[in-house]
XYZ file of C-alpha atoms in Angstrom:
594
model
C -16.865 -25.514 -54.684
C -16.270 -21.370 -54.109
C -13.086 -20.282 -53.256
C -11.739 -18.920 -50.159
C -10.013 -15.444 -50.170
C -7.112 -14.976 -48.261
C -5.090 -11.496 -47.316
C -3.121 -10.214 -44.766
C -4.630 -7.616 -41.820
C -2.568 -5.722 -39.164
C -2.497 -6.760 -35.243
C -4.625 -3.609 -35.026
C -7.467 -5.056 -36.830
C -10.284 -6.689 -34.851
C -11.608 -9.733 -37.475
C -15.502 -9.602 -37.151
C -17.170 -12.593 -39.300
C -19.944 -10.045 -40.956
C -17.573 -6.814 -42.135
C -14.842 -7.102 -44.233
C -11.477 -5.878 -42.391
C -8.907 -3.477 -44.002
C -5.975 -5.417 -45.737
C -2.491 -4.237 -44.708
C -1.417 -1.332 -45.931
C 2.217 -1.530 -45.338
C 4.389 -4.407 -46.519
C 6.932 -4.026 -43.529
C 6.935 -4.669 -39.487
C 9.416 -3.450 -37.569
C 10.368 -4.978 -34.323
C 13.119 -5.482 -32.035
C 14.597 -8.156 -29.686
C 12.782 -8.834 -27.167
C 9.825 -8.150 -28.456
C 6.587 -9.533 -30.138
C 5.292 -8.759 -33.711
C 2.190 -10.010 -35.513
C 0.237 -10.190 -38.440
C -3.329 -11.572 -39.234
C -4.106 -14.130 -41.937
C -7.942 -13.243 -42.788
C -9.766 -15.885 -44.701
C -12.896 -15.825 -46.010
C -15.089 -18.782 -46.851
C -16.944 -18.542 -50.264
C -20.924 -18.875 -49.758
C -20.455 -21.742 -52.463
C -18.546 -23.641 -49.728
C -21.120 -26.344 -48.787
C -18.796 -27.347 -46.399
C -16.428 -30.240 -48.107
C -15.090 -32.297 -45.504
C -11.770 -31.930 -46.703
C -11.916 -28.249 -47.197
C -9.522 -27.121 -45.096
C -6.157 -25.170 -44.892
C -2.575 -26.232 -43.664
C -0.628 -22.622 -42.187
C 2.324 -22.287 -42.692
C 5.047 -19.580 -42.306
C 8.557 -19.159 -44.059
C 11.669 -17.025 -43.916
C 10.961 -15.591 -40.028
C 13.921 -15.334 -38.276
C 11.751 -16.910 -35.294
C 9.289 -19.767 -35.418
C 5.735 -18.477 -35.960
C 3.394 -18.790 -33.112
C 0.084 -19.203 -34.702
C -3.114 -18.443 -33.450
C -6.990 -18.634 -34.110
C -8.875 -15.798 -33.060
C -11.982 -16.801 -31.929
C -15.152 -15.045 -31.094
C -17.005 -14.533 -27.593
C -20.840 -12.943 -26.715
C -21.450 -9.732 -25.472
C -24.569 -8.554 -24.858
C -23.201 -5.716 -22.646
C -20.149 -3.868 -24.685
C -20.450 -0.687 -23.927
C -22.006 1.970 -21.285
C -25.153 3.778 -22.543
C -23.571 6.636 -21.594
C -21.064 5.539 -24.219
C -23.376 5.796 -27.095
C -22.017 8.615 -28.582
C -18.762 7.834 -28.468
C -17.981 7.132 -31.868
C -14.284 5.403 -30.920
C -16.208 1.971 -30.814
C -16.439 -0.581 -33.532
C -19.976 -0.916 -32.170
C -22.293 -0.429 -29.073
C -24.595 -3.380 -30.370
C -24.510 -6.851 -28.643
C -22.421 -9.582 -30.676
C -19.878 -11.689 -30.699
C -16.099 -10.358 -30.923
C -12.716 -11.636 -32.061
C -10.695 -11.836 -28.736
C -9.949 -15.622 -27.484
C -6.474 -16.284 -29.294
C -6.668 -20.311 -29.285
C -2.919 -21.869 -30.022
C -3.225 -23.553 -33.641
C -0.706 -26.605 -32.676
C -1.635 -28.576 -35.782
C -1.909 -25.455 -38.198
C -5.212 -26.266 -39.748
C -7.864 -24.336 -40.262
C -11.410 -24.093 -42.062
C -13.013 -21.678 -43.592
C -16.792 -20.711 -42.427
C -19.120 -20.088 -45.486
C -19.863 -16.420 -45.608
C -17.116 -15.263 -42.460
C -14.145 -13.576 -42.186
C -12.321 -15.495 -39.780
C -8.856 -14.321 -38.647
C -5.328 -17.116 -37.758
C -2.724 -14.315 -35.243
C 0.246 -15.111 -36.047
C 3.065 -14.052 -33.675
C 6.762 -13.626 -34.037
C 8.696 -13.994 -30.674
C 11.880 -12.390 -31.581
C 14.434 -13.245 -29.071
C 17.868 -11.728 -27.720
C 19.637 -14.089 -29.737
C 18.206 -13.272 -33.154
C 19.835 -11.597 -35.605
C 19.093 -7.967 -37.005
C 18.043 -7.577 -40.621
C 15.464 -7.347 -42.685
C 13.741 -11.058 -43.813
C 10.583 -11.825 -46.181
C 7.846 -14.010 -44.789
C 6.308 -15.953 -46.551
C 2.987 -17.583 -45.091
C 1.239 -20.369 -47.092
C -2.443 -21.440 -46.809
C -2.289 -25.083 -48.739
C -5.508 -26.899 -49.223
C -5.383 -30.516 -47.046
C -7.797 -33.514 -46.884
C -9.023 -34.831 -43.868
C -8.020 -38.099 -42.932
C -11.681 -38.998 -42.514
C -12.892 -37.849 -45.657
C -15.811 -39.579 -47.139
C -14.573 -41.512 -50.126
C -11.613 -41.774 -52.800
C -12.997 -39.978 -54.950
C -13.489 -36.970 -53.015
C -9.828 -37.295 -51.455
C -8.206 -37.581 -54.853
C -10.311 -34.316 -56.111
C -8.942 -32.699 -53.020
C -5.804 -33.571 -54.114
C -5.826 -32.766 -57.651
C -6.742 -29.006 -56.579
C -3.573 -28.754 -54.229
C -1.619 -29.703 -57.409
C -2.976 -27.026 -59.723
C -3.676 -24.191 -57.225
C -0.345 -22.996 -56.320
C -0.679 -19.742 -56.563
C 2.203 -16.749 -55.532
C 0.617 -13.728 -53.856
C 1.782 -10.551 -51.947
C 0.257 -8.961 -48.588
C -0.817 -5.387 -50.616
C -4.181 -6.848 -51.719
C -2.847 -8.204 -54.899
C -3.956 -11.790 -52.926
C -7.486 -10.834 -53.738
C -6.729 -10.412 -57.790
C -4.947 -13.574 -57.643
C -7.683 -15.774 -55.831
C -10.434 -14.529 -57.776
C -8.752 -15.717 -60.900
C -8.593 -19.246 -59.659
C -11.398 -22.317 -60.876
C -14.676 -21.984 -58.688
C -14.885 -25.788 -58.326
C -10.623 -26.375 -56.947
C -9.642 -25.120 -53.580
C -6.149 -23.099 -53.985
C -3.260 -22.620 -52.224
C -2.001 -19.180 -51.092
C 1.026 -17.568 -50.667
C 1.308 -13.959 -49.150
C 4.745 -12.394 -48.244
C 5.604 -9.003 -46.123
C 9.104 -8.001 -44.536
C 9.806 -8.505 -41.311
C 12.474 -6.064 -39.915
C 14.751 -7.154 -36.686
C 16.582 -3.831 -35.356
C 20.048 -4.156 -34.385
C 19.485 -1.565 -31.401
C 18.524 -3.378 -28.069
C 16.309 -1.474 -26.233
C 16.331 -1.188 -22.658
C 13.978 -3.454 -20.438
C 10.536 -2.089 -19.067
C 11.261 0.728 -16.711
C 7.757 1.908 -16.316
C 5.458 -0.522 -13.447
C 2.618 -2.091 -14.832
C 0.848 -4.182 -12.646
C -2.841 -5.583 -13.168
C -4.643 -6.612 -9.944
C -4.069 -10.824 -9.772
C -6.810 -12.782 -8.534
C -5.915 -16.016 -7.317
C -8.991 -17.243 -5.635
C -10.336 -17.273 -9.220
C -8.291 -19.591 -10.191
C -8.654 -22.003 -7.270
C -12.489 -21.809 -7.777
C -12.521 -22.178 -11.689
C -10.295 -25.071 -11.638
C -12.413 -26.347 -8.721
C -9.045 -27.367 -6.510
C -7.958 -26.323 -2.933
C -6.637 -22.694 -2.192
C -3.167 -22.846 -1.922
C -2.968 -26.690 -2.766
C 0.205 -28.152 -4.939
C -2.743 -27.460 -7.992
C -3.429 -24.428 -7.644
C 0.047 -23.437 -6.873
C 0.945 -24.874 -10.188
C -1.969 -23.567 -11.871
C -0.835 -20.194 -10.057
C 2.712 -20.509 -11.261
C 1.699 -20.607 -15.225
C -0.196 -17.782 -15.192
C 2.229 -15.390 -13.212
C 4.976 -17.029 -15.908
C 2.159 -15.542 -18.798
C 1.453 -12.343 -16.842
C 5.299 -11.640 -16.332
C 7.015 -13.061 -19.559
C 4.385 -12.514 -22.178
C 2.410 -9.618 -20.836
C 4.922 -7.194 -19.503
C 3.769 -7.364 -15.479
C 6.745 -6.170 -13.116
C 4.497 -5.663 -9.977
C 2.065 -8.479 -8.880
C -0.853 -8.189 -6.508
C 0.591 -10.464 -3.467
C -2.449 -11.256 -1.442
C -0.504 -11.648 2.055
C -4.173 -11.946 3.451
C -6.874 -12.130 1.100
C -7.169 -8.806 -0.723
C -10.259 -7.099 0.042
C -11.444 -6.232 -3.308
C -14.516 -6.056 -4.945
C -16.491 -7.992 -2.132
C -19.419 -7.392 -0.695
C -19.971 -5.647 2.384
C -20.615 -8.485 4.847
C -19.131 -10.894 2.038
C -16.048 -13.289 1.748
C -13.991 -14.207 -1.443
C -12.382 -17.743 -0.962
C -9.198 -17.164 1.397
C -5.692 -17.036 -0.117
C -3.689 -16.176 2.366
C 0.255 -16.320 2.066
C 1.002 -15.329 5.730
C 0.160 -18.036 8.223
C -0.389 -16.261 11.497
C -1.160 -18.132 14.723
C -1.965 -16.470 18.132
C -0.946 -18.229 21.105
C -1.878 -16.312 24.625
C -2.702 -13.218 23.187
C 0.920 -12.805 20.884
C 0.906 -13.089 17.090
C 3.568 -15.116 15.017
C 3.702 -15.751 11.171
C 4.510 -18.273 9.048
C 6.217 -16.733 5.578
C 6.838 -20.059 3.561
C 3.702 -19.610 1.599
C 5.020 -15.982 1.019
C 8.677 -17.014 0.202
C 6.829 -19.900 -2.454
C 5.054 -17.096 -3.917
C 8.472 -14.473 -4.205
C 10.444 -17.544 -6.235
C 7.915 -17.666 -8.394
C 7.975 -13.913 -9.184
C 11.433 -13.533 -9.192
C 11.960 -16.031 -11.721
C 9.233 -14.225 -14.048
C 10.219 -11.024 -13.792
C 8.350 -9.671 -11.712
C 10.447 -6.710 -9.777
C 7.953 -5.491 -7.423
C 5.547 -6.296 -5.235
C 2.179 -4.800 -4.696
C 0.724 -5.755 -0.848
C -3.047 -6.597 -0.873
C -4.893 -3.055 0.745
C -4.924 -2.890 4.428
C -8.445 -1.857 4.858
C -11.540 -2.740 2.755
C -12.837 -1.240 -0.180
C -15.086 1.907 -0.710
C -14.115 3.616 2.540
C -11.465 1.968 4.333
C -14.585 1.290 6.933
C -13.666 -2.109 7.866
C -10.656 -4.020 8.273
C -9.705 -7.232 5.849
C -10.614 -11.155 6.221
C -7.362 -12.575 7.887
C -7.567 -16.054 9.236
C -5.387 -17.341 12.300
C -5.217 -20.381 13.985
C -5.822 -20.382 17.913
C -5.866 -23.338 19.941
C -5.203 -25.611 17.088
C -8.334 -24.443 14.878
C -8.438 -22.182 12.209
C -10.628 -18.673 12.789
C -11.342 -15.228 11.143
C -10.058 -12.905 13.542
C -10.765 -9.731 11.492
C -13.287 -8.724 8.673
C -16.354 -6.824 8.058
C -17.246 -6.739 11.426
C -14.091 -5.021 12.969
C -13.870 -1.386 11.986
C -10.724 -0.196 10.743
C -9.745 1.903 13.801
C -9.986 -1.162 16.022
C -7.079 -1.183 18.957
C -7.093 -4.736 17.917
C -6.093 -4.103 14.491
C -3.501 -1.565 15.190
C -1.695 -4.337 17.813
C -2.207 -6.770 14.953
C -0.072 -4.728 12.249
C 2.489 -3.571 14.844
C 3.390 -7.299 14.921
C 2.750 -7.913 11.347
C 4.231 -4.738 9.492
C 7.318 -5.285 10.887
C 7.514 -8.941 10.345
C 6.115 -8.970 6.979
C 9.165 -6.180 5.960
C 12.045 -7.811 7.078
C 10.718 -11.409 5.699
C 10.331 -9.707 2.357
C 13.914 -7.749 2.557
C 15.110 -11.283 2.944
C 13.327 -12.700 0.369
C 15.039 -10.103 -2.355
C 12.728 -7.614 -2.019
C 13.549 -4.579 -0.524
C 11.406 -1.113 0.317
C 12.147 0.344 -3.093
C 10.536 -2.434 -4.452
C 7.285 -2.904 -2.108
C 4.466 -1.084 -2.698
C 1.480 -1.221 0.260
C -2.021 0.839 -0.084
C -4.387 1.897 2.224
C -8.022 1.762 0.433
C -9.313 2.067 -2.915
C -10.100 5.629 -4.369
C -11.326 7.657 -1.166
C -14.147 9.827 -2.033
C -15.226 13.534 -0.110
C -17.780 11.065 1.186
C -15.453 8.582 2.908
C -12.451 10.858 3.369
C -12.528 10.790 7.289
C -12.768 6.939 7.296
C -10.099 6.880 5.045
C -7.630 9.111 7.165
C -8.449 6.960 10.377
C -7.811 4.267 8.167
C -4.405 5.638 7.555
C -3.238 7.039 10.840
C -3.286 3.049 11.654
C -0.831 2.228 9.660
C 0.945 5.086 8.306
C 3.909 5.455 10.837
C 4.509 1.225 10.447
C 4.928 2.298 6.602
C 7.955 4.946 6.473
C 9.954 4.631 3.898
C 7.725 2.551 1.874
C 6.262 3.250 -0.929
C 1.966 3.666 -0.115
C -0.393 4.171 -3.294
C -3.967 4.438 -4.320
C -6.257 5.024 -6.735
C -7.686 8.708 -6.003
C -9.136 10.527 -8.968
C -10.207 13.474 -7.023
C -7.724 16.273 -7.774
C -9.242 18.662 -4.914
C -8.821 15.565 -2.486
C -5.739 14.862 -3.433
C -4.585 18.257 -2.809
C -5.691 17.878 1.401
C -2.482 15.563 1.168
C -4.755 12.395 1.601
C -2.740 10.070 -0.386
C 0.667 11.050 -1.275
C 1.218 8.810 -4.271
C -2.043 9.090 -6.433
C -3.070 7.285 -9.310
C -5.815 8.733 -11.339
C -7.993 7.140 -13.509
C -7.009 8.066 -17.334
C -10.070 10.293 -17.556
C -9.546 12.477 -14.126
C -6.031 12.847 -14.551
C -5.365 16.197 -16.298
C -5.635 18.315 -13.650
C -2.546 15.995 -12.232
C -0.627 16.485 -15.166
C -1.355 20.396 -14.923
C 0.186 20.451 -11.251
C 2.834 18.474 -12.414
C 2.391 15.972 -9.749
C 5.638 13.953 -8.883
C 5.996 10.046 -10.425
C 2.424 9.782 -11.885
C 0.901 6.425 -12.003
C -2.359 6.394 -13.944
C -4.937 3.572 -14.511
C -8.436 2.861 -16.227
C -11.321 0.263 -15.610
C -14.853 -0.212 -16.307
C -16.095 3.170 -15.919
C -13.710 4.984 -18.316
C -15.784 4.138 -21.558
C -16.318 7.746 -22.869
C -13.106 9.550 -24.902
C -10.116 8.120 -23.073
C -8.683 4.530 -24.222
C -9.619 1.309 -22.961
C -9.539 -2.525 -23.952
C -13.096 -3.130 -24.011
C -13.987 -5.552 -26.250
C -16.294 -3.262 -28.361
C -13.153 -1.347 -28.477
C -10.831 -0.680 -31.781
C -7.283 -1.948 -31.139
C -5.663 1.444 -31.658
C -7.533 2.289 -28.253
C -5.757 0.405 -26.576
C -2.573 0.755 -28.119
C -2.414 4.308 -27.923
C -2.240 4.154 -23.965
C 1.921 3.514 -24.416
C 2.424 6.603 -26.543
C 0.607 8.706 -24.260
C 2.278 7.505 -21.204
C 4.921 8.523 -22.361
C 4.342 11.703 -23.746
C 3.335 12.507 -20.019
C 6.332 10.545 -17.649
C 4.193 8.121 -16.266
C 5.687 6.090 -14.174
C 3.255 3.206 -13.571
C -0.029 1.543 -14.971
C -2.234 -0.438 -12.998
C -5.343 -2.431 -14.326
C -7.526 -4.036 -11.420
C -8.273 -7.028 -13.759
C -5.957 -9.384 -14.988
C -7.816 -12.772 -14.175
C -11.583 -11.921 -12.155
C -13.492 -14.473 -13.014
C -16.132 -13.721 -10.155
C -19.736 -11.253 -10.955
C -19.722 -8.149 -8.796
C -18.600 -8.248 -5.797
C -17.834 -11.578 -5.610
C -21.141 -12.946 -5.263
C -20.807 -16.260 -7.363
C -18.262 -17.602 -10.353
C -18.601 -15.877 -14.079
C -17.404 -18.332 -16.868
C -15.166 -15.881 -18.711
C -16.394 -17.931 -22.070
C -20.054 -16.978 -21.959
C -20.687 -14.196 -19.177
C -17.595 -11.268 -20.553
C -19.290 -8.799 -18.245
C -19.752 -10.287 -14.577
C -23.363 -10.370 -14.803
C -23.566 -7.084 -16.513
C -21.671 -4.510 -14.325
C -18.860 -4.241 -16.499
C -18.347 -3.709 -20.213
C -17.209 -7.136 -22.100
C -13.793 -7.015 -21.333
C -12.615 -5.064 -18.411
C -12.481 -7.956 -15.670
C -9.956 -10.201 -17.209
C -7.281 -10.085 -19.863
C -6.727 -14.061 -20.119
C -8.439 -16.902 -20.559
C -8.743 -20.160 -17.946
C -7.465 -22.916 -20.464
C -7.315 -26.655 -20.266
C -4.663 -27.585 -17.842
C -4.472 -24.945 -15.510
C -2.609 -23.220 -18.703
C -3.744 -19.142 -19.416
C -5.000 -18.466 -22.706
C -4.169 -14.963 -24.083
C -5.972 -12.945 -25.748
C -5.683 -9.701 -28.621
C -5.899 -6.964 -26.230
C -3.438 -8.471 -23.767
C -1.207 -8.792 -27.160
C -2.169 -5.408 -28.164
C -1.087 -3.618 -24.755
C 1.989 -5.196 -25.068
C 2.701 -3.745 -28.443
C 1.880 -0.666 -26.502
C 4.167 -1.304 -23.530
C 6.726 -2.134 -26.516
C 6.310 1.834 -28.195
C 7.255 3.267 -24.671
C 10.579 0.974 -24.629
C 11.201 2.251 -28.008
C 10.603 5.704 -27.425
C 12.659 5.662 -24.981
C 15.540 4.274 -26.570
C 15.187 6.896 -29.010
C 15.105 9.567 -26.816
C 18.198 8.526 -25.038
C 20.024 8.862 -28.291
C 18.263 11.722 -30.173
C 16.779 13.467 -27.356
C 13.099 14.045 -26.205
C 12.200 17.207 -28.694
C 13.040 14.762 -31.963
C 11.051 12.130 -30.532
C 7.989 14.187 -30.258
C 8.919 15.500 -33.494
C 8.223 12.234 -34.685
C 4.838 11.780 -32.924
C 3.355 14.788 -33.342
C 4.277 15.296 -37.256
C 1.743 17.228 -38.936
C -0.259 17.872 -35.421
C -0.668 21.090 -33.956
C -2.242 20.411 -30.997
C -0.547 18.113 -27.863
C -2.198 14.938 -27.296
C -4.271 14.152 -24.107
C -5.687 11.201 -22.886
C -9.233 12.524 -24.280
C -7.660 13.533 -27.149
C -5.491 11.517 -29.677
C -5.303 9.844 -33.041
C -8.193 7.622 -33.484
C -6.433 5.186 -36.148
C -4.289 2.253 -36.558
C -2.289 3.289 -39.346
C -0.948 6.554 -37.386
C 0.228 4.184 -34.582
C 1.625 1.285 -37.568
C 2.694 4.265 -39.580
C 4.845 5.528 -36.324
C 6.528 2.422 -35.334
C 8.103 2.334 -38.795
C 9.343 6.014 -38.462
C 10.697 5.440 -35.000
C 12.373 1.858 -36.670
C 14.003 4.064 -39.606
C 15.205 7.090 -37.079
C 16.514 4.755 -34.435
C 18.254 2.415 -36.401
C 18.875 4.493 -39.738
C 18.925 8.003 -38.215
């Protein structure tokens, strides 16, 4: 039998089975409490492997001051990963169809095989928690050689075992693994051991301040999981992935579809109804129900989630129309407004005198008060639509005072008619924001901003990703909204997109963009590297920001900008993972050390 290599990669390495990935450079990872860090434990099957039934690997990991989470990476299609327009771009690990390392699949048992001739990738996380203890520890994580239990005959099960005897074999994480390996008999499978120092800081960095909020789709997960809208399943199924999005992924503001939000459907079209406001007209006057809503505020109050984002008033693409919202009348249940009733309706405008109120002193009871509610009008008004979009507006702009009212709007020039007061442009518009110094900047990027800027496509390096958190906060942002976080639908909601096979709802967005977690057995949400990655870059702005408060923001810069000479924009940044590995060490060693 071959042997299998084994060596240790950074989080920022994306594991493709045909191209051998860069082994880490850097022995240490710094982290702090509250926070995640992770390696990757690359294997690599020999082509001599003629795939033994017993050849397979027991993880394990030593010496972490938390237990390991481990995880294998596993690959999903694209045949869409980028934008033609995107083919010059040379920020992608590839514009070819393929399959990528994404999926992270929980390892419970800690085995593994090796595939003949791939690189094949085991994340393995360290939760460190409040409670663990600053200082610096080695890790040691061991690859040992295992029968299976229903391995052919005695024979083979006693070779098997023979080579876990003589293969122990000591190895570091600098590439020294590979000298090691090589060295060991072709026909004995060997253990591994590879090592690197974990570092805990002693500082505790303040929670999240910025908002971060990526567009929840709940009628997704009532139709994947085939159960009822709003039945005790989906609430639980509901309930485990707000726990992910808000404990694990850093979301503080939740899309809280009040009615069902009218996004991404087609004109004339319905998404299934999730509607957390029962409303009920009896001779011509409205009334609500709010239990659904108060169900729904427990559950985001318990996972951290600090604000809440109300579903737009008015429909998508021109705030033309006004948004499916079912009421019961005489005992039955009807649509009283949609497609069909245009968004300066009388009818409308009665309705959300009755509701607006309602809905903000239900929610001021429920813990949430108006610094902490966010409402929008429409989705990014265009010079072509700008006239809907003000009628739009003057419906519901006096029932809105004091609140908080945002929207996407990447036009600079329209933004400066005082259209929306609280902008937030896409990553690749927003200069000329930055330029007028415009007030508590949101920003945000989705499928179309594939040229230059970051993103999480999947065809994306991980650095392009990551490096959304230093440049956030190199320009104040105050919030970062993502419109998918769970849309398992094709365009415009037409039918259901199995997140496994179709990554780019039916080709109208790059492999990646619609959802940032995975529908798992259960009802339980599967994560995934980018969502892990963004949270390392979430993580940098925390840390920044405790820096700052000690050392001020001119040494912090310092720090990022080292031997650069030109500031950083969001079109223009360092392309590789080692500056942004290379920088959370420096900002470890000057916050705790300096």
């Amino acid at each position: 039998m071959g042997k299998t290599e084994f060596y240790l990669v950074s989080s920022l390495e994306k594991v493709f089975p045909c191209k051998r990935p860069e082994p880490m450079k850097n022995t240490t990872l710094s982290v702090w409490a509250g926070m995640r860090g992770a390696v990757q434990l690359v294997l690599h099957g020999s082509e001599k492997d003629k795939g033994s039934l017993w050849h397979s690997y027991r993880i394990s990991v030593k010496g972490a001051p938390v237990p390991a989470e481990l995880y294998k990476v596993e690959l999903l299609p694209s045949d869409f990963p980028s934008w033609e327009a995107a083919a010059e771009d040379e920020n992608y690990l590839t514009h070819e169809p393929g399959l990528f390392p994404d999926l992270l699949m929980p390892l419970e048992d800690g085995l593994i095989r090796p595939i003949p001739r791939q690189y094949r990738s085991v994340w393995i996380s360290f939760p460190v928690t409040e409670e663990t203890l600053p200082g610096t520890y080695e890790v040691t994580i061991e690859a040992r050689p295992e029968g299976a239990g229903n391995a052919g005959n005695g024979a083979q099960q006693a070779e098997a075992d023979g080579c876990q005897e003589s293969g122990k074999q000591e190895t570091a994480a600098d590439g020294r693994e590979r000298e090691t390996s090589e060295r060991a008999a072709d026909d004995c499978a060997e253990s591994a051991r590879l090592s690197f120092f974990l570092r805990v800081g002693n500082v505790k960095p303040d929670k999240q301040e910025m908002i971060h909020t990526e567009w929840f789709h709940g009628d997704c997960l009532a139709d994947y999981y085939h159960v009822e809208p709003l039945s005790e399943a989906h609430w639980a199924i509901m309930e485990r992935f707000i726990r992910q999005a808000g404990r694990r992924h850093g979301v503080n503001m939740l899309l809280t579809p009040v009615f069902t939000p009218p996004l991404d459907t087609e004109v004339g079209g319905e998404r299934p109804t999730v509607q957390l406001v029962g409303v009920t007209v009896t001779k011509g006057k409205y009334s609500f129900d709010f239990s659904a809503l108060a169900r729904w505020t427990a559950i985001c109050r318990e996972n951290g989630i600090e604000y809440l984002e109300i579903a737009h008033l008015f429909t998508q693409w021109g705030a033309r129309a006004t948004p499916k919202i079912i009421a019961c009348i005489d005992g039955e249940n009807r649509r009283i407004f949609g497609w069909d009733i245009p968004a300066d309706s009388p009818k409308y405008r009665e309705f959300l005198e009755c509701f607006l109120p309602a809905l903000q002193t239900e929610l001021q009871k429920l813990g949430y008060d108006r610094e902490h509610v966010y409402f929008h009008i429409s989705d990014e008004p265009s010079e072509e639509n700008k006239s809907s979009y003000l009628t739009a507006k003057k419906q519901a702009a006096d029932l809105l005072s004091g609140y908080p009212v945002i929207d996407a709007l990447s036009s600079f020039s329209l933004y400066r008619t005082g259209i929306v007061e609280r902008p937030i442009p896409s990553n690749d518009h927003i200069q000329p924001f930055i330029d007028a110094q415009v007030p508590d900047l949101w920003v945000y990027y989705c499928c179309s901003q594939g040229i230059d800027v970051p993103n999480r496509f999947y065809a994306m390096p991980s650095a392009r990703n990551r490096i959304m958190g230093v440049l956030m906060y190199l320009y104040n942002i105050k919030g970062f909204l993502h419109w998918g976080y769970n849309f398992y639908f094709t365009q415009y909601s037409r039918k259901s997109a199995d997140p496994y096979r179709m990554t780019h709802s039916d080709y109208a967005f790059p492999s990646g963009d619609s959802y940032l977690v995975y529908p798992g057995e259960g009802g339980e949400p599967l994560t995934s590297v980018r969502a892990e990655v963004q949270n390392e870059a979430l993580a940098d702005i925390r840390i920044l920001n405790a820096l700052e408060k000690r050392k001020g923001r001119g040494e912090v810069e310092k720090i990022i900008y080292g031997e650069e000479t030109e500031p950083f924009t969001f079109k223009k940044y360092p392309h590789s993972a080692e500056y942004l590995l290379s920088l959370r060490e420096k900002l470890f060693d000057a916050l705790e050390n300096g």
